[in-house]
Amino acid sequence: MIIGEVNCSSKKGNVGRPACAVKLDHLVGLILTFDGFEIPNAKLGSFADMLEYLQKATLASGKDRVFYIPKIFGNEDTTPDPEVKQSGYGFTVKIDEKPHQFNIELEDLGIKFYQNLRKFKDRKDMRMYWIDTTFIGGQQTSTGLKGFECTFMPKQVKVGIKGGDYTMYKAELQLEDTMALSDKLSTVLFPENFDLSVEMGGILDVELTATGGSGIVTVKAKTWISRTPLYNLYADALAVAGAWVVRDASTNAIVTPTGVAKDTVNEGWAISLSAGTYNITLASPSALEALHVGSLTSGGYESNIVTATVTTQ
Amino acid sequence: MNTIKIGTGELSLVLFEKSEKEFLSNLPDAFKKCLFPTLTDAEITKELVKAYKKYGKSANKPNTKKTK
């Protein structure tokens, strides 16, 4: 088990363990997850196993997916002071600690990135792993290491005033458990000179466009933000039936195309289908990764759904 | 996967369960061009027939023709 020596919990009340420091300016990233996700004990046998598990989870579907937010800086602790309750004689009888609150500034990754972050706003089922310069922090359970319950609220963008100014992308992070960064913090130390932002990616959105024709649909794909045609990167890898999910638009039943081919003229892919209307999307990020479209370290791809009508040939 | 690699893409093996004539006519012309973008129509047909001979429904059946 690689969960650490840096675990600050102490059942006997002993104090003074020297390795318990958590510093806000050491927070360099977050891994956001949903309730139910944890790194199981079986994957905490070695750092490599744990890393691979997290990398795969960046390409998973639904609530099993983790979202890695690299490069956090400009943190500010806005945690309210504890509420001190006193007896009638003026003695302190109770101290109510408040949830940790931080204002964090994120790397300027553009408008679409921020638009996606807004999807986390107001969600009550979010958790986060604390990424320090030297460790990943979470809460140890009997079955694994899970993130701390949190709310992640992107704040209004502070637009740069003139050329050369950075537009500031800020968010408010609240850890609901007042003991998250002390008693309950369990850590896994990074190997020396390890940079998680190099080893973990995320999902890139892909915009598909489709044109129906006689016996075929021609599909083109571009990354949403940088507008890079996927054809330039994966023309051959995507020329297989397994790279696409085709559904009958009226019944939603999965349809197997009779063929898929690279379309060198249109710089896209031709999907051969019988007459009908279809909803087409790229296969899941993990299925694409198996086809070498994307990778565990650089991230994967997920597309919108396009509809196209095929006429009789 | 029940597909075979051919040209710039792949075809479902289901296509090969039909007769050669149906196999050739079931593939849209535009799709054939995508599979073999540098070939002429005649050359494309030749390639497809070659594939059909290899994977088509009669490809692996024993020769039942009587010999004298």
PDB file of N, CA and C in Angstrom, chain B residues 4-5 8 12-17 22 25 29 31-32 38 42 44 48 50-51 53-56 62-64 66 68:
ATOM      1  N   ILE B   4     -13.340  -6.937 -42.641  1.00  0.00           N
ATOM      2  CA  ILE B   4     -12.035  -7.176 -43.268  1.00  0.00           C
ATOM      3  C   ILE B   4     -11.470  -5.844 -43.745  1.00  0.00           C
ATOM      4  N   LYS B   5     -10.180  -5.712 -43.629  1.00  0.00           N
ATOM      5  CA  LYS B   5      -9.498  -4.505 -44.097  1.00  0.00           C
ATOM      6  C   LYS B   5      -9.407  -4.564 -45.615  1.00  0.00           C
ATOM      7  N   THR B   8      -8.730   1.729 -48.248  1.00  0.00           N
ATOM      8  CA  THR B   8      -8.507   2.711 -47.171  1.00  0.00           C
ATOM      9  C   THR B   8      -9.407   2.473 -45.970  1.00  0.00           C
ATOM     10  N   SER B  12     -17.872  -4.873 -43.733  1.00  0.00           N
ATOM     11  CA  SER B  12     -18.497  -5.874 -42.879  1.00  0.00           C
ATOM     12  C   SER B  12     -18.541  -7.208 -43.614  1.00  0.00           C
ATOM     13  N   LEU B  13     -18.285  -8.279 -42.876  1.00  0.00           N
ATOM     14  CA  LEU B  13     -18.323  -9.614 -43.493  1.00  0.00           C
ATOM     15  C   LEU B  13     -19.736  -9.995 -43.942  1.00  0.00           C
ATOM     16  N   VAL B  14     -20.722  -9.319 -43.370  1.00  0.00           N
ATOM     17  CA  VAL B  14     -22.116  -9.584 -43.762  1.00  0.00           C
ATOM     18  C   VAL B  14     -22.296  -9.388 -45.267  1.00  0.00           C
ATOM     19  N   LEU B  15     -21.572  -8.407 -45.796  1.00  0.00           N
ATOM     20  CA  LEU B  15     -21.669  -8.129 -47.235  1.00  0.00           C
ATOM     21  C   LEU B  15     -21.269  -9.342 -48.080  1.00  0.00           C
ATOM     22  N   PHE B  16     -20.340 -10.104 -47.558  1.00  0.00           N
ATOM     23  CA  PHE B  16     -19.792 -11.223 -48.329  1.00  0.00           C
ATOM     24  C   PHE B  16     -20.689 -12.458 -48.300  1.00  0.00           C
ATOM     25  N   GLU B  17     -21.762 -12.372 -47.514  1.00  0.00           N
ATOM     26  CA  GLU B  17     -22.675 -13.516 -47.456  1.00  0.00           C
ATOM     27  C   GLU B  17     -23.629 -13.529 -48.637  1.00  0.00           C
ATOM     28  N   GLU B  22     -24.618  -9.264 -56.003  1.00  0.00           N
ATOM     29  CA  GLU B  22     -25.238  -8.427 -54.962  1.00  0.00           C
ATOM     30  C   GLU B  22     -24.162  -7.680 -54.161  1.00  0.00           C
ATOM     31  N   SER B  25     -23.073  -4.748 -56.156  1.00  0.00           N
ATOM     32  CA  SER B  25     -24.095  -3.710 -56.337  1.00  0.00           C
ATOM     33  C   SER B  25     -24.512  -3.073 -55.009  1.00  0.00           C
ATOM     34  N   ASP B  29     -21.285   3.526 -55.151  1.00  0.00           N
ATOM     35  CA  ASP B  29     -20.155   3.926 -55.992  1.00  0.00           C
ATOM     36  C   ASP B  29     -19.235   4.917 -55.262  1.00  0.00           C
ATOM     37  N   PHE B  31     -18.713   5.152 -52.169  1.00  0.00           N
ATOM     38  CA  PHE B  31     -17.952   4.447 -51.141  1.00  0.00           C
ATOM     39  C   PHE B  31     -16.786   3.670 -51.757  1.00  0.00           C
ATOM     40  N   LYS B  32     -17.072   3.037 -52.908  1.00  0.00           N
ATOM     41  CA  LYS B  32     -15.997   2.304 -53.604  1.00  0.00           C
ATOM     42  C   LYS B  32     -14.841   3.244 -53.949  1.00  0.00           C
ATOM     43  N   THR B  38      -7.346   5.984 -55.868  1.00  0.00           N
ATOM     44  CA  THR B  38      -6.434   6.200 -57.008  1.00  0.00           C
ATOM     45  C   THR B  38      -6.727   5.262 -58.173  1.00  0.00           C
ATOM     46  N   ALA B  42     -12.817   0.163 -63.268  1.00  0.00           N
ATOM     47  CA  ALA B  42     -12.549  -1.233 -63.636  1.00  0.00           C
ATOM     48  C   ALA B  42     -11.577  -1.871 -62.636  1.00  0.00           C
ATOM     49  N   ILE B  44     -11.157  -0.931 -59.550  1.00  0.00           N
ATOM     50  CA  ILE B  44     -11.854  -1.077 -58.267  1.00  0.00           C
ATOM     51  C   ILE B  44     -12.655  -2.382 -58.259  1.00  0.00           C
ATOM     52  N   LEU B  48     -12.365  -5.591 -55.737  1.00  0.00           N
ATOM     53  CA  LEU B  48     -13.498  -6.082 -54.940  1.00  0.00           C
ATOM     54  C   LEU B  48     -13.791  -7.556 -55.245  1.00  0.00           C
ATOM     55  N   LYS B  50     -11.635  -9.678 -56.231  1.00  0.00           N
ATOM     56  CA  LYS B  50     -10.542 -10.425 -55.603  1.00  0.00           C
ATOM     57  C   LYS B  50     -10.868 -10.670 -54.108  1.00  0.00           C
ATOM     58  N   ALA B  51     -11.379  -9.617 -53.453  1.00  0.00           N
ATOM     59  CA  ALA B  51     -11.744  -9.753 -52.034  1.00  0.00           C
ATOM     60  C   ALA B  51     -12.895 -10.728 -51.868  1.00  0.00           C
ATOM     61  N   LYS B  53     -13.649 -13.233 -53.761  1.00  0.00           N
ATOM     62  CA  LYS B  53     -13.169 -14.613 -53.974  1.00  0.00           C
ATOM     63  C   LYS B  53     -12.516 -15.152 -52.701  1.00  0.00           C
ATOM     64  N   LYS B  54     -11.900 -14.232 -51.949  1.00  0.00           N
ATOM     65  CA  LYS B  54     -11.203 -14.652 -50.740  1.00  0.00           C
ATOM     66  C   LYS B  54     -12.160 -14.830 -49.551  1.00  0.00           C
ATOM     67  N   TYR B  55     -13.130 -13.909 -49.428  1.00  0.00           N
ATOM     68  CA  TYR B  55     -13.984 -13.917 -48.227  1.00  0.00           C
ATOM     69  C   TYR B  55     -15.453 -14.244 -48.517  1.00  0.00           C
ATOM     70  N   GLY B  56     -15.812 -14.335 -49.801  1.00  0.00           N
ATOM     71  CA  GLY B  56     -17.211 -14.525 -50.158  1.00  0.00           C
ATOM     72  C   GLY B  56     -17.766 -15.864 -49.725  1.00  0.00           C
ATOM     73  N   PRO B  62     -15.986 -26.698 -49.876  1.00  0.00           N
ATOM     74  CA  PRO B  62     -15.273 -27.728 -50.634  1.00  0.00           C
ATOM     75  C   PRO B  62     -15.765 -27.784 -52.073  1.00  0.00           C
ATOM     76  N   ASN B  63     -14.900 -28.140 -52.942  1.00  0.00           N
ATOM     77  CA  ASN B  63     -15.237 -28.258 -54.361  1.00  0.00           C
ATOM     78  C   ASN B  63     -16.055 -29.542 -54.565  1.00  0.00           C
ATOM     79  N   THR B  64     -17.322 -29.366 -54.892  1.00  0.00           N
ATOM     80  CA  THR B  64     -18.194 -30.542 -55.019  1.00  0.00           C
ATOM     81  C   THR B  64     -18.319 -31.013 -56.446  1.00  0.00           C
ATOM     82  N   LYS B  66     -17.859 -32.928 -59.668  1.00  0.00           N
ATOM     83  CA  LYS B  66     -17.387 -34.305 -59.863  1.00  0.00           C
ATOM     84  C   LYS B  66     -16.230 -34.324 -60.861  1.00  0.00           C
ATOM     85  N   LYS B  68     -13.745 -36.760 -63.249  1.00  0.00           N
ATOM     86  CA  LYS B  68     -13.759 -38.093 -63.873  1.00  0.00           C
ATOM     87  C   LYS B  68     -12.463 -38.840 -63.578  1.00  0.00           C
TER      88      LYS B  68
END
